[in-house]
Amino acid sequence: MQKVGANMDIQSSAWSCWLWAQSSLPVLKILGKCPELYQVKGALLQQRVDNLRKLGLVEGSLQRVVRHYPQLLTLPVKRVNGVSRFLREKCHLTAQQVTDVLRDSAAVVLEDMDKLEYKFQYAYFRMGLGQAEMVKSGLFRVSLEEVRCRHGFLERRGLYQTPDKKGQTRIVNPKLKDFLAVPEDTFLNKVAMATGEEFEVFRKLMDREIQEEEEPEFSGSDIDDE
Amino acid sequence: TKWAASQAKFPSTSLALQNFDVNYGTQLGDLWPSVRVSMLSEQKYGALINNFSDATEVMEELQSQGALDFVCSDFEQGDERQGTTEEYLHGDELSSVNATFSASETQEETVPPRLSPNIKCLVFPKGDISRFKPARPDSNRTLGYYLMDAASLLPVLALDAQEGHSVLDLCAAPGGKTLALLQTQAIGYLAVNDSSVSRMARLHRVLQNYIPREHWSEDQVRITSFDGRKWGELERDTFDRVLVDVPCTTDRHSLLEEDNNIFKKSRTKERQMLPLLQTQLLVAGLQAVQPGGEVLYSTCTLSQLQNECVVERALQVAQEELGITAHVQDLGPFAQLFGDTFRFAPKPRLGELVLPHLTANFGPIYLCKLHRSH
Ligand SMILES: C[S@@+](CC[C@H](N)C(=O)[O-])C[C@H]1O[C@@H](n2cnc3c(N)ncnc32)[C@H](O)[C@@H]1O
């Protein structure tokens, strides 16, 4: 993948236009992280950067995104705008919330759209979350599988309840920021109060449950027991 | 469908969960969340090996898939572990020099519990979520293994039926434990009973599929369909061993299946009457067993009201109303023997209770052994 030499010469002008101007950006580190960027033509790069600005990522945020997730600049404008439109129209996020998601959870643009939609619906209906909470808790940084797994684990342990129509629950749900986008240890020790072995088995069972929901013909045997 | 719509508001499974959250939350405290998540997730099975089929071949095949016999392997480890048991007891003794344990008592405790022979049951190891395939018929059309909650074998193992014993299985259908009892090939006479005619039909089918004709004789096995509560009047002081595996709230089933759910509003009365029915069945078991014999009471619920309380009440009724004296046997060593396969509740007041755990998702099963002295 690392075809540095020739391309580097051709495009170095484009890079210096913008990247070198950003005195705070560790350019070499970024290129090392995402060598595909060498392949992006100067004009295209400019277009993509401009587009991100249009989506509300002004200088500080823009630099932050490029530093943490340079892959964003390898994607066509169409894709990025598609995801941003999806977040606004299907998930009813405000323009500011979309900007926040792009800044803090830029990988969202690579996610499968069907999964993204499912994740939103899961968070909205099953977990009872509002858009502001979704954005703040880092929901868009966590994979659908992980969200279902952690939430399902808490729910079955009796530690999380879907709020009713009035937004009420019989127990106090744990704060999302404490269990979604945190390391597994923290999740287990601070919130779930469970061991790693339990969670490991649960994850396997959950994977199988989901797989069988999707292809119901493959499922367990009928057992005569009681 | 209409039915689903009208049920959706209060599904019986949710009513069961609410009930358990209140009762077991109090009873089990910090342990409840781990039991709850286990009961709401896929349970594990054990494959009871059918000695009337090509058992060795069947065992080998299941072993090659990674399954292990928990009865036998624990038994062997039990022998090794005896050392530690002794050490433990020894330490205990030292720490309570003044509390005089009589030598014979101490010895009795270190003797590994006797188990019904020839019962083999394979399970996948802790944390392994593999499933058993349904058993296939062999050349004689006999099935090689019976899939059941491995913990529900414990009551049969603890019953300890010996060579030539006469045994009563008071609530037997659909027959998992009956089949396990027959695997011992030691029982002299087995009476199999269940009041439900339709469930008895299932038991017949199980026996047909597992026990070939030539091993089957009418004067060794008798099948009846009486109300078990009447047994004391029918046949008193008769059996060496009685298994009383009563109807209960079947906790796991009640959390997962709408069908036939005892937490349905329309079955409230029936559910509330369960402890009484259970007590009457256990009292009938105490009447049916002969003095010196043993009764094993078991359920698949966590509920103290249906477990310890029933045992206490039955002992009281038997004593006061029938002059029957019985004592609870200590199953501690027995539980210790199987502590690698199952999670037992820390200290139940009486008997032993298997708590479901994600890494060993068997149970719940409660068992309590009673010795009738006269
Ligand atoms: C937990 S199930 C028994 C399971 C069985 N021992 C096995 O291992 O497959 C309880 C059984 O008790 C039966 N039963 C309910 N009331 C009874 C009664 N009054 N007398 C006898 N059996 C009864 C039910 O029909 C049910 O089959």
PDB file of N, CA, C and O and ligand atoms in Angstrom, chain A residues 224-226, chain B residues 146 148 152 169-178 193-196 199 226-229 243 245-248 250 277 281 298 300, ligand 1:
ATOM      1  N   ASP A 224     -37.249 -32.510  25.771  1.00  0.00           N
ATOM      2  CA  ASP A 224     -38.348 -32.979  26.580  1.00  0.00           C
ATOM      3  C   ASP A 224     -37.901 -33.029  28.018  1.00  0.00           C
ATOM      4  O   ASP A 224     -37.382 -34.036  28.473  1.00  0.00           O
ATOM      5  N   ASP A 225     -38.060 -31.950  28.738  1.00  0.00           N
ATOM      6  CA  ASP A 225     -37.493 -31.968  30.073  1.00  0.00           C
ATOM      7  C   ASP A 225     -38.273 -31.019  30.961  1.00  0.00           C
ATOM      8  O   ASP A 225     -38.741 -29.995  30.512  1.00  0.00           O
ATOM      9  N   GLU A 226     -38.390 -31.410  32.233  1.00  0.00           N
ATOM     10  CA  GLU A 226     -38.999 -30.491  33.177  1.00  0.00           C
ATOM     11  C   GLU A 226     -38.999 -31.127  34.532  1.00  0.00           C
ATOM     12  O   GLU A 226     -39.438 -32.245  34.633  1.00  0.00           O
TER      13      GLU A 226
ATOM     14  N   TYR B 146     -30.216 -39.062  26.609  1.00  0.00           N
ATOM     15  CA  TYR B 146     -31.396 -38.254  26.892  1.00  0.00           C
ATOM     16  C   TYR B 146     -30.912 -36.891  27.370  1.00  0.00           C
ATOM     17  O   TYR B 146     -30.098 -36.801  28.284  1.00  0.00           O
ATOM     18  N   MET B 148     -31.164 -33.502  29.250  1.00  0.00           N
ATOM     19  CA  MET B 148     -31.884 -32.931  30.388  1.00  0.00           C
ATOM     20  C   MET B 148     -30.990 -31.918  31.089  1.00  0.00           C
ATOM     21  O   MET B 148     -29.781 -31.898  30.873  1.00  0.00           O
ATOM     22  N   SER B 152     -30.712 -31.690  37.211  1.00  0.00           N
ATOM     23  CA  SER B 152     -31.878 -32.456  37.635  1.00  0.00           C
ATOM     24  C   SER B 152     -31.530 -33.934  37.785  1.00  0.00           C
ATOM     25  O   SER B 152     -32.365 -34.749  38.163  1.00  0.00           O
ATOM     26  N   ASP B 169     -41.261 -43.503  42.318  1.00  0.00           N
ATOM     27  CA  ASP B 169     -41.072 -42.201  41.662  1.00  0.00           C
ATOM     28  C   ASP B 169     -42.473 -41.586  41.593  1.00  0.00           C
ATOM     29  O   ASP B 169     -43.259 -41.919  40.721  1.00  0.00           O
ATOM     30  N   LEU B 170     -42.751 -40.709  42.558  1.00  0.00           N
ATOM     31  CA  LEU B 170     -44.144 -40.308  42.801  1.00  0.00           C
ATOM     32  C   LEU B 170     -44.703 -39.371  41.732  1.00  0.00           C
ATOM     33  O   LEU B 170     -45.870 -39.441  41.382  1.00  0.00           O
ATOM     34  N   CYS B 171     -43.884 -38.438  41.236  1.00  0.00           N
ATOM     35  CA  CYS B 171     -44.313 -37.485  40.204  1.00  0.00           C
ATOM     36  C   CYS B 171     -43.312 -37.627  39.056  1.00  0.00           C
ATOM     37  O   CYS B 171     -42.326 -36.910  39.003  1.00  0.00           O
ATOM     38  N   ALA B 172     -43.556 -38.547  38.178  1.00  0.00           N
ATOM     39  CA  ALA B 172     -42.475 -39.035  37.318  1.00  0.00           C
ATOM     40  C   ALA B 172     -42.421 -38.446  35.915  1.00  0.00           C
ATOM     41  O   ALA B 172     -41.357 -38.444  35.287  1.00  0.00           O
ATOM     42  N   ALA B 173     -43.542 -37.964  35.408  1.00  0.00           N
ATOM     43  CA  ALA B 173     -43.572 -37.561  33.999  1.00  0.00           C
ATOM     44  C   ALA B 173     -42.832 -36.243  33.804  1.00  0.00           C
ATOM     45  O   ALA B 173     -42.823 -35.407  34.710  1.00  0.00           O
ATOM     46  N   PRO B 174     -42.187 -36.006  32.661  1.00  0.00           N
ATOM     47  CA  PRO B 174     -42.094 -36.893  31.484  1.00  0.00           C
ATOM     48  C   PRO B 174     -41.073 -38.010  31.584  1.00  0.00           C
ATOM     49  O   PRO B 174     -40.908 -38.752  30.621  1.00  0.00           O
ATOM     50  N   GLY B 175     -40.373 -38.145  32.698  1.00  0.00           N
ATOM     51  CA  GLY B 175     -39.618 -39.379  32.881  1.00  0.00           C
ATOM     52  C   GLY B 175     -38.113 -39.287  32.849  1.00  0.00           C
ATOM     53  O   GLY B 175     -37.443 -40.317  32.824  1.00  0.00           O
ATOM     54  N   GLY B 176     -37.569 -38.098  32.862  1.00  0.00           N
ATOM     55  CA  GLY B 176     -36.116 -37.957  32.849  1.00  0.00           C
ATOM     56  C   GLY B 176     -35.462 -38.671  34.030  1.00  0.00           C
ATOM     57  O   GLY B 176     -34.512 -39.432  33.867  1.00  0.00           O
ATOM     58  N   LYS B 177     -36.033 -38.443  35.214  1.00  0.00           N
ATOM     59  CA  LYS B 177     -35.430 -39.047  36.399  1.00  0.00           C
ATOM     60  C   LYS B 177     -35.724 -40.537  36.452  1.00  0.00           C
ATOM     61  O   LYS B 177     -34.901 -41.322  36.930  1.00  0.00           O
ATOM     62  N   THR B 178     -36.889 -40.925  35.955  1.00  0.00           N
ATOM     63  CA  THR B 178     -37.197 -42.368  35.886  1.00  0.00           C
ATOM     64  C   THR B 178     -36.146 -43.071  35.044  1.00  0.00           C
ATOM     65  O   THR B 178     -35.626 -44.124  35.420  1.00  0.00           O
ATOM     66  N   ASN B 193     -45.166 -43.185  38.915  1.00  0.00           N
ATOM     67  CA  ASN B 193     -46.505 -42.594  38.995  1.00  0.00           C
ATOM     68  C   ASN B 193     -46.497 -41.134  38.574  1.00  0.00           C
ATOM     69  O   ASN B 193     -45.523 -40.408  38.782  1.00  0.00           O
ATOM     70  N   ASP B 194     -47.592 -40.705  37.960  1.00  0.00           N
ATOM     71  CA  ASP B 194     -47.828 -39.274  37.732  1.00  0.00           C
ATOM     72  C   ASP B 194     -49.318 -39.102  37.505  1.00  0.00           C
ATOM     73  O   ASP B 194     -49.945 -39.893  36.808  1.00  0.00           O
ATOM     74  N   SER B 195     -49.894 -38.062  38.123  1.00  0.00           N
ATOM     75  CA  SER B 195     -51.343 -37.913  38.042  1.00  0.00           C
ATOM     76  C   SER B 195     -51.797 -37.460  36.666  1.00  0.00           C
ATOM     77  O   SER B 195     -52.954 -37.616  36.310  1.00  0.00           O
ATOM     78  N   SER B 196     -50.900 -36.902  35.875  1.00  0.00           N
ATOM     79  CA  SER B 196     -51.322 -36.378  34.572  1.00  0.00           C
ATOM     80  C   SER B 196     -51.245 -37.450  33.500  1.00  0.00           C
ATOM     81  O   SER B 196     -50.167 -37.963  33.189  1.00  0.00           O
ATOM     82  N   ARG B 199     -49.181 -36.339  30.383  1.00  0.00           N
ATOM     83  CA  ARG B 199     -47.738 -36.354  30.617  1.00  0.00           C
ATOM     84  C   ARG B 199     -47.224 -37.783  30.780  1.00  0.00           C
ATOM     85  O   ARG B 199     -46.094 -38.092  30.419  1.00  0.00           O
ATOM     86  N   PHE B 226     -52.045 -42.207  39.549  1.00  0.00           N
ATOM     87  CA  PHE B 226     -52.864 -41.795  40.689  1.00  0.00           C
ATOM     88  C   PHE B 226     -52.511 -40.386  41.122  1.00  0.00           C
ATOM     89  O   PHE B 226     -51.454 -39.859  40.766  1.00  0.00           O
ATOM     90  N   ASP B 227     -53.401 -39.845  41.943  1.00  0.00           N
ATOM     91  CA  ASP B 227     -53.052 -38.608  42.630  1.00  0.00           C
ATOM     92  C   ASP B 227     -52.042 -38.995  43.714  1.00  0.00           C
ATOM     93  O   ASP B 227     -52.375 -39.750  44.637  1.00  0.00           O
ATOM     94  N   GLY B 228     -50.847 -38.482  43.585  1.00  0.00           N
ATOM     95  CA  GLY B 228     -49.776 -38.873  44.497  1.00  0.00           C
ATOM     96  C   GLY B 228     -50.092 -38.603  45.953  1.00  0.00           C
ATOM     97  O   GLY B 228     -49.552 -39.261  46.850  1.00  0.00           O
ATOM     98  N   ARG B 229     -50.965 -37.642  46.215  1.00  0.00           N
ATOM     99  CA  ARG B 229     -51.290 -37.306  47.599  1.00  0.00           C
ATOM    100  C   ARG B 229     -51.974 -38.465  48.315  1.00  0.00           C
ATOM    101  O   ARG B 229     -51.985 -38.533  49.536  1.00  0.00           O
ATOM    102  N   LEU B 243     -38.792 -40.919  45.519  1.00  0.00           N
ATOM    103  CA  LEU B 243     -38.434 -39.647  44.889  1.00  0.00           C
ATOM    104  C   LEU B 243     -39.699 -38.811  44.766  1.00  0.00           C
ATOM    105  O   LEU B 243     -40.686 -39.249  44.165  1.00  0.00           O
ATOM    106  N   ASP B 245     -40.559 -35.512  43.251  1.00  0.00           N
ATOM    107  CA  ASP B 245     -40.113 -34.419  42.375  1.00  0.00           C
ATOM    108  C   ASP B 245     -41.350 -33.616  41.984  1.00  0.00           C
ATOM    109  O   ASP B 245     -41.952 -33.859  40.951  1.00  0.00           O
ATOM    110  N   VAL B 246     -41.693 -32.671  42.840  1.00  0.00           N
ATOM    111  CA  VAL B 246     -43.028 -32.064  42.794  1.00  0.00           C
ATOM    112  C   VAL B 246     -43.222 -31.023  41.687  1.00  0.00           C
ATOM    113  O   VAL B 246     -42.249 -30.452  41.185  1.00  0.00           O
ATOM    114  N   PRO B 247     -44.507 -30.778  41.328  1.00  0.00           N
ATOM    115  CA  PRO B 247     -44.786 -29.643  40.450  1.00  0.00           C
ATOM    116  C   PRO B 247     -44.443 -28.362  41.204  1.00  0.00           C
ATOM    117  O   PRO B 247     -44.644 -28.283  42.414  1.00  0.00           O
ATOM    118  N   CYS B 248     -43.907 -27.363  40.504  1.00  0.00           N
ATOM    119  CA  CYS B 248     -43.523 -26.112  41.171  1.00  0.00           C
ATOM    120  C   CYS B 248     -43.680 -24.960  40.176  1.00  0.00           C
ATOM    121  O   CYS B 248     -44.265 -25.131  39.110  1.00  0.00           O
ATOM    122  N   THR B 250     -41.575 -23.869  38.278  1.00  0.00           N
ATOM    123  CA  THR B 250     -40.651 -24.081  37.155  1.00  0.00           C
ATOM    124  C   THR B 250     -40.052 -22.758  36.667  1.00  0.00           C
ATOM    125  O   THR B 250     -40.311 -22.305  35.550  1.00  0.00           O
ATOM    126  N   LEU B 277     -49.909 -28.324  48.021  1.00  0.00           N
ATOM    127  CA  LEU B 277     -49.840 -29.553  47.226  1.00  0.00           C
ATOM    128  C   LEU B 277     -48.491 -30.246  47.424  1.00  0.00           C
ATOM    129  O   LEU B 277     -48.409 -31.465  47.626  1.00  0.00           O
ATOM    130  N   LEU B 281     -47.759 -33.919  48.961  1.00  0.00           N
ATOM    131  CA  LEU B 281     -47.042 -34.950  48.211  1.00  0.00           C
ATOM    132  C   LEU B 281     -45.851 -35.470  49.014  1.00  0.00           C
ATOM    133  O   LEU B 281     -45.599 -36.679  49.060  1.00  0.00           O
ATOM    134  N   SER B 298     -37.514 -32.810  45.652  1.00  0.00           N
ATOM    135  CA  SER B 298     -36.829 -31.891  44.737  1.00  0.00           C
ATOM    136  C   SER B 298     -37.793 -31.001  43.955  1.00  0.00           C
ATOM    137  O   SER B 298     -38.958 -31.349  43.750  1.00  0.00           O
ATOM    138  N   CYS B 300     -37.662 -27.475  40.820  1.00  0.00           N
ATOM    139  CA  CYS B 300     -36.788 -26.668  39.965  1.00  0.00           C
ATOM    140  C   CYS B 300     -37.128 -25.189  40.142  1.00  0.00           C
ATOM    141  O   CYS B 300     -37.236 -24.430  39.193  1.00  0.00           O
TER     142      CYS B 300
HETATM  143  C1  LIG C   1     -41.468 -31.477  37.964  1.00  0.00           C
HETATM  144  S1  LIG C   1     -42.548 -32.531  37.156  1.00  0.00           S
HETATM  145  C2  LIG C   1     -41.763 -34.108  37.285  1.00  0.00           C
HETATM  146  C3  LIG C   1     -40.597 -34.300  36.341  1.00  0.00           C
HETATM  147  C4  LIG C   1     -40.061 -35.716  36.298  1.00  0.00           C
HETATM  148  N1  LIG C   1     -39.742 -36.210  37.612  1.00  0.00           N
HETATM  149  C5  LIG C   1     -38.855 -35.830  35.400  1.00  0.00           C
HETATM  150  O1  LIG C   1     -37.748 -35.874  35.884  1.00  0.00           O
HETATM  151  O2  LIG C   1     -39.040 -35.899  34.189  1.00  0.00           O
HETATM  152  C6  LIG C   1     -43.901 -32.656  38.279  1.00  0.00           C
HETATM  153  C7  LIG C   1     -44.961 -33.659  37.901  1.00  0.00           C
HETATM  154  O3  LIG C   1     -45.888 -33.767  38.953  1.00  0.00           O
HETATM  155  C8  LIG C   1     -47.118 -34.169  38.412  1.00  0.00           C
HETATM  156  N2  LIG C   1     -48.169 -33.955  39.399  1.00  0.00           N
HETATM  157  C9  LIG C   1     -48.847 -32.823  39.685  1.00  0.00           C
HETATM  158  N3  LIG C   1     -49.715 -33.049  40.676  1.00  0.00           N
HETATM  159  C10 LIG C   1     -49.586 -34.345  41.021  1.00  0.00           C
HETATM  160  C11 LIG C   1     -50.226 -35.168  41.973  1.00  0.00           C
HETATM  161  N4  LIG C   1     -51.193 -34.681  42.774  1.00  0.00           N
HETATM  162  N5  LIG C   1     -49.872 -36.455  42.047  1.00  0.00           N
HETATM  163  C12 LIG C   1     -48.914 -36.939  41.236  1.00  0.00           C
HETATM  164  N6  LIG C   1     -48.275 -36.215  40.332  1.00  0.00           N
HETATM  165  C13 LIG C   1     -48.618 -34.921  40.219  1.00  0.00           C
HETATM  166  C14 LIG C   1     -47.216 -33.339  37.155  1.00  0.00           C
HETATM  167  O4  LIG C   1     -48.093 -33.967  36.222  1.00  0.00           O
HETATM  168  C15 LIG C   1     -45.767 -33.291  36.676  1.00  0.00           C
HETATM  169  O5  LIG C   1     -45.571 -34.259  35.667  1.00  0.00           O
END
